[in-house]
Amino acid sequence: MRHKKSTIMLGKKIFIALLLLAVFGFMSCTKSSASENPVSSQSNATVLYWNEVSYNAFGGVQYQHSLMASRINAIMHLAIHDALNGIEEKYSRYAFTGKDAKADPLAAAASAAHTVLLKETPDRKGFLDSALMQSLAAIKDGDAKTRGIAFGKEAALAVMAKRGNDGATGDVIGQIPPSSQAGVYQPVPPFNFLFAPHWENVKLFSLSKKDQFRSKLYPSLTSSEYTTAFNEVKEAGKLNSAVRTPDQTAYAKYWYEFSEAGWNRVARTVIVTKKLNLLDATRLLALVDMAIADAYIAGWDSKIHYNFWRPYTAIRKADIDGNNATAVDAAWEPSEPTPPVHDYPSTHSALGNAAATVLAKVLGDNTPFTMTSPTAVPANSSRSFQSFSQAANENASSRVMAGIHFRFSCEAGQQLGNDIGKWTVENHLRPLK
C-alpha cells in the first residue's frame, strides 16, 4: 500500500511538472512566435524606400504643391509608425490602437504607405501598385505576410480617418487686393496670385493651435534693423550681384528646392549613416514630417497675419517706406524667383529649423552628413555639414542670397521652426518606457 501510495504521489508530481512545463512552454512559444521577426531588428530600407516613393508620387523634382506634399508625408509616416508600433510597442501612437504581434512588419509598413498614397494620389495608382509589389516581393508568403498587409491598411485607414476633412482641399489661387501702402504684400512677377491662402486653417498635426508660436511683429520700416536687412538683400540677393560670393550663390541654389523635400533627404541620409533600425527610423521620419507640416500651417498663419511685402516690392518702392536710408532701385530683380506668398516669416527657414530641431533632439546636433540637391549648381554637386544647426542656418541664409527674404524674416522663421520641432518631440510619439 505504501509503495502504491508513493507511486501515486510521484505520478502527481510528474503530472504537475509536465503541466507547468506545458504552460510555460506554451507561453514561451507564444512569446517567441510574437517576436520572431521583431520590428526593432529590421532594416530601415522599407521606410526609406517609401519615403522616396512618396516624393516621386508627387511628381519628383517637378511637383508644385509643397504644402500638400508635407501633409501627405506626415500622414504616410504616421500610418507606418502606428502600424509598426502595433506589432512591437515602443512609442506612443498618433491614431491607430490595434495590435498584432504576428503581423510581418515589412508588409505592414509597405501596405500602410501604399494605402495612404493611393488615397492621396489616385492618379499614380500604376506606379504605386508597382512599388507595393516590389516592396512585398522579398517577403515570404504566409500568414505573417497576409496579416501584415491587412494590419498596415488598417493603421493607414485609422490615421486617414483622423485627418478626414482637415481643411487641406481648397483653391490654391488666392487674390491679393491692390495696395499702395508701405509694407503691404503685393504679388511679385511672374506670379499674380497668393498661393493657398486657406492653408493657415488646415488641421494641425502636432501643435495645439495655429498661433501657438506666432512670430513677433517684424521690425519697423524706419528701424536700423530693417535698414540693415534691406540693404543686405538689395546687394547680396540681386540678380548678378557683385558682392555675393560664389559659395553664397552655390548654397542659394542648393537649398532652393522645396524645404520639405530637402529635409526629408537629410533625414534619409542620416538614418543610413546612423544605421537606425526600422522602428526608430520610422518614428524619426514621422516626427520630422509632423514638424514640417505644422511649420507650413503655423508659418502661413504668421504670414497672413502680418501681410508683409517681399524684397522685390520693398526695393522697387523704397520711396514710400519713410526711411531715408533705403534707396529705390526700380529695375531690381532677385537672384531666384520669388514664391507667391508673403515674406514674413520665412517658412523655408521654419521648415528647416523644425526638421533640424527634431533631428538634433533625437540623434544629437553634432551629426555630420554630406548630401546632394536637385537644384544644386553644378548638377549633382554636394555639400557637407558638421551639424543639423549648421545646415539649418545655411538653409535660412540661402533665402537672403536668393533675394527673396529679408534676414529678419529668416530669423523669425528659424525661431518658429525651433519652437515647433521642440514641441513635437516633447509631446508626440514618446517612448513608452
mmCIF file with all atom_site columns, N, CA, C and O in Angstrom, residues 232-281:
data_model
loop_
_atom_site.group_PDB
_atom_site.id
_atom_site.type_symbol
_atom_site.label_atom_id
_atom_site.label_alt_id
_atom_site.label_comp_id
_atom_site.label_asym_id
_atom_site.label_entity_id
_atom_site.label_seq_id
_atom_site.pdbx_PDB_ins_code
_atom_site.Cartn_x
_atom_site.Cartn_y
_atom_site.Cartn_z
_atom_site.occupancy
_atom_site.B_iso_or_equiv
_atom_site.pdbx_formal_charge
_atom_site.auth_seq_id
_atom_site.auth_comp_id
_atom_site.auth_asym_id
_atom_site.auth_atom_id
_atom_site.pdbx_PDB_model_num
ATOM 1   N N  . GLU A 1 232 ? 21.151 94.598 -47.134 1.00 0.00 ? 232 GLU A N  1
ATOM 2   C CA . GLU A 1 232 ? 21.803 93.303 -47.356 1.00 0.00 ? 232 GLU A CA 1
ATOM 3   C C  . GLU A 1 232 ? 21.162 92.559 -48.518 1.00 0.00 ? 232 GLU A C  1
ATOM 4   O O  . GLU A 1 232 ? 21.855 92.112 -49.446 1.00 0.00 ? 232 GLU A O  1
ATOM 5   N N  . VAL A 1 233 ? 19.844 92.396 -48.497 1.00 0.00 ? 233 VAL A N  1
ATOM 6   C CA . VAL A 1 233 ? 19.197 91.639 -49.558 1.00 0.00 ? 233 VAL A CA 1
ATOM 7   C C  . VAL A 1 233 ? 19.252 92.399 -50.884 1.00 0.00 ? 233 VAL A C  1
ATOM 8   O O  . VAL A 1 233 ? 19.345 91.789 -51.958 1.00 0.00 ? 233 VAL A O  1
ATOM 9   N N  . LYS A 1 234 ? 19.232 93.700 -50.829 1.00 0.00 ? 234 LYS A N  1
ATOM 10  C CA . LYS A 1 234 ? 19.307 94.505 -52.047 1.00 0.00 ? 234 LYS A CA 1
ATOM 11  C C  . LYS A 1 234 ? 20.618 94.268 -52.780 1.00 0.00 ? 234 LYS A C  1
ATOM 12  O O  . LYS A 1 234 ? 20.643 94.156 -54.021 1.00 0.00 ? 234 LYS A O  1
ATOM 13  N N  . GLU A 1 235 ? 21.711 94.175 -52.025 1.00 0.00 ? 235 GLU A N  1
ATOM 14  C CA . GLU A 1 235 ? 23.025 94.000 -52.650 1.00 0.00 ? 235 GLU A CA 1
ATOM 15  C C  . GLU A 1 235 ? 23.389 92.530 -52.865 1.00 0.00 ? 235 GLU A C  1
ATOM 16  O O  . GLU A 1 235 ? 23.820 92.138 -53.941 1.00 0.00 ? 235 GLU A O  1
ATOM 17  N N  . ALA A 1 236 ? 23.216 91.712 -51.820 1.00 0.00 ? 236 ALA A N  1
ATOM 18  C CA . ALA A 1 236 ? 23.650 90.308 -51.916 1.00 0.00 ? 236 ALA A CA 1
ATOM 19  C C  . ALA A 1 236 ? 22.644 89.429 -52.632 1.00 0.00 ? 236 ALA A C  1
ATOM 20  O O  . ALA A 1 236 ? 23.013 88.397 -53.208 1.00 0.00 ? 236 ALA A O  1
ATOM 21  N N  . GLY A 1 237 ? 21.360 89.834 -52.623 1.00 0.00 ? 237 GLY A N  1
ATOM 22  C CA . GLY A 1 237 ? 20.335 88.976 -53.194 1.00 0.00 ? 237 GLY A CA 1
ATOM 23  C C  . GLY A 1 237 ? 19.906 89.306 -54.600 1.00 0.00 ? 237 GLY A C  1
ATOM 24  O O  . GLY A 1 237 ? 19.071 88.615 -55.168 1.00 0.00 ? 237 GLY A O  1
ATOM 25  N N  . LYS A 1 238 ? 20.482 90.338 -55.179 1.00 0.00 ? 238 LYS A N  1
ATOM 26  C CA . LYS A 1 238 ? 20.012 90.710 -56.510 1.00 0.00 ? 238 LYS A CA 1
ATOM 27  C C  . LYS A 1 238 ? 20.639 89.861 -57.613 1.00 0.00 ? 238 LYS A C  1
ATOM 28  O O  . LYS A 1 238 ? 21.708 89.264 -57.435 1.00 0.00 ? 238 LYS A O  1
ATOM 29  N N  . LEU A 1 239 ? 19.955 89.815 -58.722 1.00 0.00 ? 239 LEU A N  1
ATOM 30  C CA . LEU A 1 239 ? 20.445 89.072 -59.875 1.00 0.00 ? 239 LEU A CA 1
ATOM 31  C C  . LEU A 1 239 ? 21.800 89.639 -60.299 1.00 0.00 ? 239 LEU A C  1
ATOM 32  O O  . LEU A 1 239 ? 21.975 90.848 -60.384 1.00 0.00 ? 239 LEU A O  1
ATOM 33  N N  . ASN A 1 240 ? 22.768 88.753 -60.529 1.00 0.00 ? 240 ASN A N  1
ATOM 34  C CA . ASN A 1 240 ? 24.118 89.151 -60.927 1.00 0.00 ? 240 ASN A CA 1
ATOM 35  C C  . ASN A 1 240 ? 24.763 90.098 -59.915 1.00 0.00 ? 240 ASN A C  1
ATOM 36  O O  . ASN A 1 240 ? 25.430 91.074 -60.285 1.00 0.00 ? 240 ASN A O  1
ATOM 37  N N  . SER A 1 241 ? 24.572 89.797 -58.641 1.00 0.00 ? 241 SER A N  1
ATOM 38  C CA . SER A 1 241 ? 25.153 90.614 -57.580 1.00 0.00 ? 241 SER A CA 1
ATOM 39  C C  . SER A 1 241 ? 26.676 90.653 -57.672 1.00 0.00 ? 241 SER A C  1
ATOM 40  O O  . SER A 1 241 ? 27.330 89.637 -57.956 1.00 0.00 ? 241 SER A O  1
ATOM 41  N N  . ALA A 1 242 ? 27.227 91.827 -57.382 1.00 0.00 ? 242 ALA A N  1
ATOM 42  C CA . ALA A 1 242 ? 28.687 91.995 -57.394 1.00 0.00 ? 242 ALA A CA 1
ATOM 43  C C  . ALA A 1 242 ? 29.301 91.651 -56.043 1.00 0.00 ? 242 ALA A C  1
ATOM 44  O O  . ALA A 1 242 ? 30.525 91.503 -55.933 1.00 0.00 ? 242 ALA A O  1
ATOM 45  N N  . VAL A 1 243 ? 28.465 91.516 -55.002 1.00 0.00 ? 243 VAL A N  1
ATOM 46  C CA . VAL A 1 243 ? 29.005 91.270 -53.654 1.00 0.00 ? 243 VAL A CA 1
ATOM 47  C C  . VAL A 1 243 ? 28.733 89.861 -53.159 1.00 0.00 ? 243 VAL A C  1
ATOM 48  O O  . VAL A 1 243 ? 29.383 89.406 -52.215 1.00 0.00 ? 243 VAL A O  1
ATOM 49  N N  . ARG A 1 244 ? 27.807 89.156 -53.787 1.00 0.00 ? 244 ARG A N  1
ATOM 50  C CA . ARG A 1 244 ? 27.529 87.779 -53.364 1.00 0.00 ? 244 ARG A CA 1
ATOM 51  C C  . ARG A 1 244 ? 28.682 86.879 -53.795 1.00 0.00 ? 244 ARG A C  1
ATOM 52  O O  . ARG A 1 244 ? 29.096 86.901 -54.955 1.00 0.00 ? 244 ARG A O  1
ATOM 53  N N  . THR A 1 245 ? 29.214 86.093 -52.874 1.00 0.00 ? 245 THR A N  1
ATOM 54  C CA . THR A 1 245 ? 30.358 85.240 -53.187 1.00 0.00 ? 245 THR A CA 1
ATOM 55  C C  . THR A 1 245 ? 29.907 84.017 -53.987 1.00 0.00 ? 245 THR A C  1
ATOM 56  O O  . THR A 1 245 ? 28.719 83.654 -53.967 1.00 0.00 ? 245 THR A O  1
ATOM 57  N N  . PRO A 1 246 ? 30.835 83.339 -54.660 1.00 0.00 ? 246 PRO A N  1
ATOM 58  C CA . PRO A 1 246 ? 30.469 82.108 -55.378 1.00 0.00 ? 246 PRO A CA 1
ATOM 59  C C  . PRO A 1 246 ? 29.838 81.062 -54.466 1.00 0.00 ? 246 PRO A C  1
ATOM 60  O O  . PRO A 1 246 ? 28.905 80.373 -54.869 1.00 0.00 ? 246 PRO A O  1
ATOM 61  N N  . ASP A 1 247 ? 30.334 80.957 -53.224 1.00 0.00 ? 247 ASP A N  1
ATOM 62  C CA . ASP A 1 247 ? 29.759 79.973 -52.306 1.00 0.00 ? 247 ASP A CA 1
ATOM 63  C C  . ASP A 1 247 ? 28.346 80.361 -51.886 1.00 0.00 ? 247 ASP A C  1
ATOM 64  O O  . ASP A 1 247 ? 27.470 79.496 -51.759 1.00 0.00 ? 247 ASP A O  1
ATOM 65  N N  . GLN A 1 248 ? 28.106 81.646 -51.705 1.00 0.00 ? 248 GLN A N  1
ATOM 66  C CA . GLN A 1 248 ? 26.760 82.093 -51.357 1.00 0.00 ? 248 GLN A CA 1
ATOM 67  C C  . GLN A 1 248 ? 25.782 81.841 -52.509 1.00 0.00 ? 248 GLN A C  1
ATOM 68  O O  . GLN A 1 248 ? 24.637 81.445 -52.284 1.00 0.00 ? 248 GLN A O  1
ATOM 69  N N  . THR A 1 249 ? 26.256 82.045 -53.719 1.00 0.00 ? 249 THR A N  1
ATOM 70  C CA . THR A 1 249 ? 25.426 81.723 -54.877 1.00 0.00 ? 249 THR A CA 1
ATOM 71  C C  . THR A 1 249 ? 25.148 80.223 -54.928 1.00 0.00 ? 249 THR A C  1
ATOM 72  O O  . THR A 1 249 ? 24.026 79.798 -55.210 1.00 0.00 ? 249 THR A O  1
ATOM 73  N N  . ALA A 1 250 ? 26.177 79.434 -54.628 1.00 0.00 ? 250 ALA A N  1
ATOM 74  C CA . ALA A 1 250 ? 26.039 77.978 -54.664 1.00 0.00 ? 250 ALA A CA 1
ATOM 75  C C  . ALA A 1 250 ? 25.008 77.494 -53.651 1.00 0.00 ? 250 ALA A C  1
ATOM 76  O O  . ALA A 1 250 ? 24.136 76.673 -53.972 1.00 0.00 ? 250 ALA A O  1
ATOM 77  N N  . TYR A 1 251 ? 25.060 78.008 -52.424 1.00 0.00 ? 251 TYR A N  1
ATOM 78  C CA . TYR A 1 251 ? 24.092 77.487 -51.445 1.00 0.00 ? 251 TYR A CA 1
ATOM 79  C C  . TYR A 1 251 ? 22.702 78.093 -51.613 1.00 0.00 ? 251 TYR A C  1
ATOM 80  O O  . TYR A 1 251 ? 21.701 77.493 -51.196 1.00 0.00 ? 251 TYR A O  1
ATOM 81  N N  . ALA A 1 252 ? 22.615 79.256 -52.261 1.00 0.00 ? 252 ALA A N  1
ATOM 82  C CA . ALA A 1 252 ? 21.284 79.790 -52.590 1.00 0.00 ? 252 ALA A CA 1
ATOM 83  C C  . ALA A 1 252 ? 20.561 78.851 -53.550 1.00 0.00 ? 252 ALA A C  1
ATOM 84  O O  . ALA A 1 252 ? 19.343 78.624 -53.425 1.00 0.00 ? 252 ALA A O  1
ATOM 85  N N  . LYS A 1 253 ? 21.287 78.301 -54.490 1.00 0.00 ? 253 LYS A N  1
ATOM 86  C CA . LYS A 1 253 ? 20.696 77.369 -55.450 1.00 0.00 ? 253 LYS A CA 1
ATOM 87  C C  . LYS A 1 253 ? 20.510 75.983 -54.830 1.00 0.00 ? 253 LYS A C  1
ATOM 88  O O  . LYS A 1 253 ? 19.490 75.319 -55.058 1.00 0.00 ? 253 LYS A O  1
ATOM 89  N N  . TYR A 1 254 ? 21.475 75.541 -54.051 1.00 0.00 ? 254 TYR A N  1
ATOM 90  C CA . TYR A 1 254 ? 21.440 74.212 -53.434 1.00 0.00 ? 254 TYR A CA 1
ATOM 91  C C  . TYR A 1 254 ? 20.180 74.030 -52.581 1.00 0.00 ? 254 TYR A C  1
ATOM 92  O O  . TYR A 1 254 ? 19.518 72.998 -52.625 1.00 0.00 ? 254 TYR A O  1
ATOM 93  N N  . TRP A 1 255 ? 19.834 75.043 -51.776 1.00 0.00 ? 255 TRP A N  1
ATOM 94  C CA . TRP A 1 255 ? 18.692 74.949 -50.866 1.00 0.00 ? 255 TRP A CA 1
ATOM 95  C C  . TRP A 1 255 ? 17.401 75.471 -51.485 1.00 0.00 ? 255 TRP A C  1
ATOM 96  O O  . TRP A 1 255 ? 16.371 75.552 -50.800 1.00 0.00 ? 255 TRP A O  1
ATOM 97  N N  . TYR A 1 256 ? 17.404 75.782 -52.772 1.00 0.00 ? 256 TYR A N  1
ATOM 98  C CA . TYR A 1 256 ? 16.237 76.419 -53.365 1.00 0.00 ? 256 TYR A CA 1
ATOM 99  C C  . TYR A 1 256 ? 15.049 75.460 -53.515 1.00 0.00 ? 256 TYR A C  1
ATOM 100 O O  . TYR A 1 256 ? 13.899 75.885 -53.539 1.00 0.00 ? 256 TYR A O  1
ATOM 101 N N  . GLU A 1 257 ? 15.295 74.177 -53.612 1.00 0.00 ? 257 GLU A N  1
ATOM 102 C CA . GLU A 1 257 ? 14.190 73.222 -53.738 1.00 0.00 ? 257 GLU A CA 1
ATOM 103 C C  . GLU A 1 257 ? 13.239 73.349 -52.546 1.00 0.00 ? 257 GLU A C  1
ATOM 104 O O  . GLU A 1 257 ? 13.580 73.947 -51.513 1.00 0.00 ? 257 GLU A O  1
ATOM 105 N N  . PHE A 1 258 ? 12.059 72.778 -52.664 1.00 0.00 ? 258 PHE A N  1
ATOM 106 C CA . PHE A 1 258 ? 11.111 72.831 -51.561 1.00 0.00 ? 258 PHE A CA 1
ATOM 107 C C  . PHE A 1 258 ? 11.752 72.260 -50.302 1.00 0.00 ? 258 PHE A C  1
ATOM 108 O O  . PHE A 1 258 ? 12.392 71.214 -50.338 1.00 0.00 ? 258 PHE A O  1
ATOM 109 N N  . SER A 1 259 ? 11.542 72.949 -49.195 1.00 0.00 ? 259 SER A N  1
ATOM 110 C CA . SER A 1 259 ? 12.231 72.593 -47.962 1.00 0.00 ? 259 SER A CA 1
ATOM 111 C C  . SER A 1 259 ? 11.843 71.217 -47.439 1.00 0.00 ? 259 SER A C  1
ATOM 112 O O  . SER A 1 259 ? 12.672 70.494 -46.882 1.00 0.00 ? 259 SER A O  1
ATOM 113 N N  . GLU A 1 260 ? 10.588 70.835 -47.608 1.00 0.00 ? 260 GLU A N  1
ATOM 114 C CA . GLU A 1 260 ? 10.177 69.510 -47.107 1.00 0.00 ? 260 GLU A CA 1
ATOM 115 C C  . GLU A 1 260 ? 10.883 68.392 -47.865 1.00 0.00 ? 260 GLU A C  1
ATOM 116 O O  . GLU A 1 260 ? 11.202 67.342 -47.296 1.00 0.00 ? 260 GLU A O  1
ATOM 117 N N  . ALA A 1 261 ? 11.160 68.621 -49.152 1.00 0.00 ? 261 ALA A N  1
ATOM 118 C CA . ALA A 1 261 ? 11.880 67.620 -49.942 1.00 0.00 ? 261 ALA A CA 1
ATOM 119 C C  . ALA A 1 261 ? 13.328 67.520 -49.476 1.00 0.00 ? 261 ALA A C  1
ATOM 120 O O  . ALA A 1 261 ? 13.853 66.421 -49.250 1.00 0.00 ? 261 ALA A O  1
ATOM 121 N N  . GLY A 1 262 ? 13.971 68.669 -49.310 1.00 0.00 ? 262 GLY A N  1
ATOM 122 C CA . GLY A 1 262 ? 15.368 68.675 -48.889 1.00 0.00 ? 262 GLY A CA 1
ATOM 123 C C  . GLY A 1 262 ? 15.580 68.076 -47.511 1.00 0.00 ? 262 GLY A C  1
ATOM 124 O O  . GLY A 1 262 ? 16.516 67.297 -47.284 1.00 0.00 ? 262 GLY A O  1
ATOM 125 N N  . TRP A 1 263 ? 14.695 68.407 -46.558 1.00 0.00 ? 263 TRP A N  1
ATOM 126 C CA . TRP A 1 263 ? 14.894 67.919 -45.189 1.00 0.00 ? 263 TRP A CA 1
ATOM 127 C C  . TRP A 1 263 ? 14.457 66.477 -45.002 1.00 0.00 ? 263 TRP A C  1
ATOM 128 O O  . TRP A 1 263 ? 14.949 65.786 -44.102 1.00 0.00 ? 263 TRP A O  1
ATOM 129 N N  . ASN A 1 264 ? 13.589 65.960 -45.863 1.00 0.00 ? 264 ASN A N  1
ATOM 130 C CA . ASN A 1 264 ? 13.361 64.514 -45.856 1.00 0.00 ? 264 ASN A CA 1
ATOM 131 C C  . ASN A 1 264 ? 14.596 63.787 -46.372 1.00 0.00 ? 264 ASN A C  1
ATOM 132 O O  . ASN A 1 264 ? 14.929 62.697 -45.902 1.00 0.00 ? 264 ASN A O  1
ATOM 133 N N  . ARG A 1 265 ? 15.290 64.406 -47.336 1.00 0.00 ? 265 ARG A N  1
ATOM 134 C CA . ARG A 1 265 ? 16.527 63.802 -47.823 1.00 0.00 ? 265 ARG A CA 1
ATOM 135 C C  . ARG A 1 265 ? 17.610 63.827 -46.742 1.00 0.00 ? 265 ARG A C  1
ATOM 136 O O  . ARG A 1 265 ? 18.382 62.891 -46.604 1.00 0.00 ? 265 ARG A O  1
ATOM 137 N N  . VAL A 1 266 ? 17.673 64.919 -45.980 1.00 0.00 ? 266 VAL A N  1
ATOM 138 C CA . VAL A 1 266 ? 18.606 64.967 -44.847 1.00 0.00 ? 266 VAL A CA 1
ATOM 139 C C  . VAL A 1 266 ? 18.309 63.817 -43.893 1.00 0.00 ? 266 VAL A C  1
ATOM 140 O O  . VAL A 1 266 ? 19.213 63.092 -43.452 1.00 0.00 ? 266 VAL A O  1
ATOM 141 N N  . ALA A 1 267 ? 17.029 63.630 -43.564 1.00 0.00 ? 267 ALA A N  1
ATOM 142 C CA . ALA A 1 267 ? 16.645 62.563 -42.632 1.00 0.00 ? 267 ALA A CA 1
ATOM 143 C C  . ALA A 1 267 ? 17.033 61.190 -43.183 1.00 0.00 ? 267 ALA A C  1
ATOM 144 O O  . ALA A 1 267 ? 17.580 60.353 -42.451 1.00 0.00 ? 267 ALA A O  1
ATOM 145 N N  . ARG A 1 268 ? 16.759 60.945 -44.465 1.00 0.00 ? 268 ARG A N  1
ATOM 146 C CA . ARG A 1 268 ? 17.133 59.649 -45.055 1.00 0.00 ? 268 ARG A CA 1
ATOM 147 C C  . ARG A 1 268 ? 18.644 59.435 -44.982 1.00 0.00 ? 268 ARG A C  1
ATOM 148 O O  . ARG A 1 268 ? 19.120 58.337 -44.666 1.00 0.00 ? 268 ARG A O  1
ATOM 149 N N  . THR A 1 269 ? 19.387 60.494 -45.266 1.00 0.00 ? 269 THR A N  1
ATOM 150 C CA . THR A 1 269 ? 20.847 60.390 -45.277 1.00 0.00 ? 269 THR A CA 1
ATOM 151 C C  . THR A 1 269 ? 21.387 59.981 -43.908 1.00 0.00 ? 269 THR A C  1
ATOM 152 O O  . THR A 1 269 ? 22.213 59.066 -43.793 1.00 0.00 ? 269 THR A O  1
ATOM 153 N N  . VAL A 1 270 ? 20.921 60.634 -42.855 1.00 0.00 ? 270 VAL A N  1
ATOM 154 C CA . VAL A 1 270 ? 21.470 60.337 -41.522 1.00 0.00 ? 270 VAL A CA 1
ATOM 155 C C  . VAL A 1 270 ? 20.901 59.049 -40.947 1.00 0.00 ? 270 VAL A C  1
ATOM 156 O O  . VAL A 1 270 ? 21.561 58.394 -40.127 1.00 0.00 ? 270 VAL A O  1
ATOM 157 N N  . ILE A 1 271 ? 19.718 58.649 -41.368 1.00 0.00 ? 271 ILE A N  1
ATOM 158 C CA . ILE A 1 271 ? 19.181 57.352 -40.947 1.00 0.00 ? 271 ILE A CA 1
ATOM 159 C C  . ILE A 1 271 ? 20.093 56.242 -41.443 1.00 0.00 ? 271 ILE A C  1
ATOM 160 O O  . ILE A 1 271 ? 20.368 55.274 -40.729 1.00 0.00 ? 271 ILE A O  1
ATOM 161 N N  . VAL A 1 272 ? 20.590 56.401 -42.659 1.00 0.00 ? 272 VAL A N  1
ATOM 162 C CA . VAL A 1 272 ? 21.514 55.410 -43.220 1.00 0.00 ? 272 VAL A CA 1
ATOM 163 C C  . VAL A 1 272 ? 22.852 55.437 -42.483 1.00 0.00 ? 272 VAL A C  1
ATOM 164 O O  . VAL A 1 272 ? 23.369 54.401 -42.065 1.00 0.00 ? 272 VAL A O  1
ATOM 165 N N  . THR A 1 273 ? 23.417 56.624 -42.295 1.00 0.00 ? 273 THR A N  1
ATOM 166 C CA . THR A 1 273 ? 24.743 56.699 -41.664 1.00 0.00 ? 273 THR A CA 1
ATOM 167 C C  . THR A 1 273 ? 24.690 56.287 -40.191 1.00 0.00 ? 273 THR A C  1
ATOM 168 O O  . THR A 1 273 ? 25.641 55.710 -39.671 1.00 0.00 ? 273 THR A O  1
ATOM 169 N N  . LYS A 1 274 ? 23.568 56.560 -39.528 1.00 0.00 ? 274 LYS A N  1
ATOM 170 C CA . LYS A 1 274 ? 23.403 56.172 -38.121 1.00 0.00 ? 274 LYS A CA 1
ATOM 171 C C  . LYS A 1 274 ? 22.936 54.726 -37.964 1.00 0.00 ? 274 LYS A C  1
ATOM 172 O O  . LYS A 1 274 ? 22.878 54.201 -36.850 1.00 0.00 ? 274 LYS A O  1
ATOM 173 N N  . LYS A 1 275 ? 22.574 54.097 -39.078 1.00 0.00 ? 275 LYS A N  1
ATOM 174 C CA . LYS A 1 275 ? 22.124 52.701 -39.090 1.00 0.00 ? 275 LYS A CA 1
ATOM 175 C C  . LYS A 1 275 ? 20.951 52.470 -38.137 1.00 0.00 ? 275 LYS A C  1
ATOM 176 O O  . LYS A 1 275 ? 20.928 51.514 -37.358 1.00 0.00 ? 275 LYS A O  1
ATOM 177 N N  . LEU A 1 276 ? 19.972 53.361 -38.192 1.00 0.00 ? 276 LEU A N  1
ATOM 178 C CA . LEU A 1 276 ? 18.788 53.193 -37.351 1.00 0.00 ? 276 LEU A CA 1
ATOM 179 C C  . LEU A 1 276 ? 17.985 51.977 -37.812 1.00 0.00 ? 276 LEU A C  1
ATOM 180 O O  . LEU A 1 276 ? 17.902 51.694 -39.010 1.00 0.00 ? 276 LEU A O  1
ATOM 181 N N  . ASN A 1 277 ? 17.393 51.263 -36.863 1.00 0.00 ? 277 ASN A N  1
ATOM 182 C CA . ASN A 1 277 ? 16.542 50.147 -37.245 1.00 0.00 ? 277 ASN A CA 1
ATOM 183 C C  . ASN A 1 277 ? 15.208 50.663 -37.778 1.00 0.00 ? 277 ASN A C  1
ATOM 184 O O  . ASN A 1 277 ? 14.930 51.866 -37.742 1.00 0.00 ? 277 ASN A O  1
ATOM 185 N N  . LEU A 1 278 ? 14.380 49.762 -38.270 1.00 0.00 ? 278 LEU A N  1
ATOM 186 C CA . LEU A 1 278 ? 13.132 50.149 -38.911 1.00 0.00 ? 278 LEU A CA 1
ATOM 187 C C  . LEU A 1 278 ? 12.218 50.941 -37.984 1.00 0.00 ? 278 LEU A C  1
ATOM 188 O O  . LEU A 1 278 ? 11.634 51.957 -38.380 1.00 0.00 ? 278 LEU A O  1
ATOM 189 N N  . LEU A 1 279 ? 12.097 50.505 -36.740 1.00 0.00 ? 279 LEU A N  1
ATOM 190 C CA . LEU A 1 279 ? 11.190 51.161 -35.804 1.00 0.00 ? 279 LEU A CA 1
ATOM 191 C C  . LEU A 1 279 ? 11.646 52.586 -35.491 1.00 0.00 ? 279 LEU A C  1
ATOM 192 O O  . LEU A 1 279 ? 10.853 53.534 -35.500 1.00 0.00 ? 279 LEU A O  1
ATOM 193 N N  . ASP A 1 280 ? 12.931 52.760 -35.217 1.00 0.00 ? 280 ASP A N  1
ATOM 194 C CA . ASP A 1 280 ? 13.455 54.080 -34.872 1.00 0.00 ? 280 ASP A CA 1
ATOM 195 C C  . ASP A 1 280 ? 13.495 55.014 -36.079 1.00 0.00 ? 280 ASP A C  1
ATOM 196 O O  . ASP A 1 280 ? 13.242 56.215 -35.961 1.00 0.00 ? 280 ASP A O  1
ATOM 197 N N  . ALA A 1 281 ? 13.808 54.458 -37.244 1.00 0.00 ? 281 ALA A N  1
ATOM 198 C CA . ALA A 1 281 ? 13.815 55.272 -38.463 1.00 0.00 ? 281 ALA A CA 1
ATOM 199 C C  . ALA A 1 281 ? 12.414 55.759 -38.799 1.00 0.00 ? 281 ALA A C  1
ATOM 200 O O  . ALA A 1 281 ? 12.213 56.918 -39.194 1.00 0.00 ? 281 ALA A O  1
#
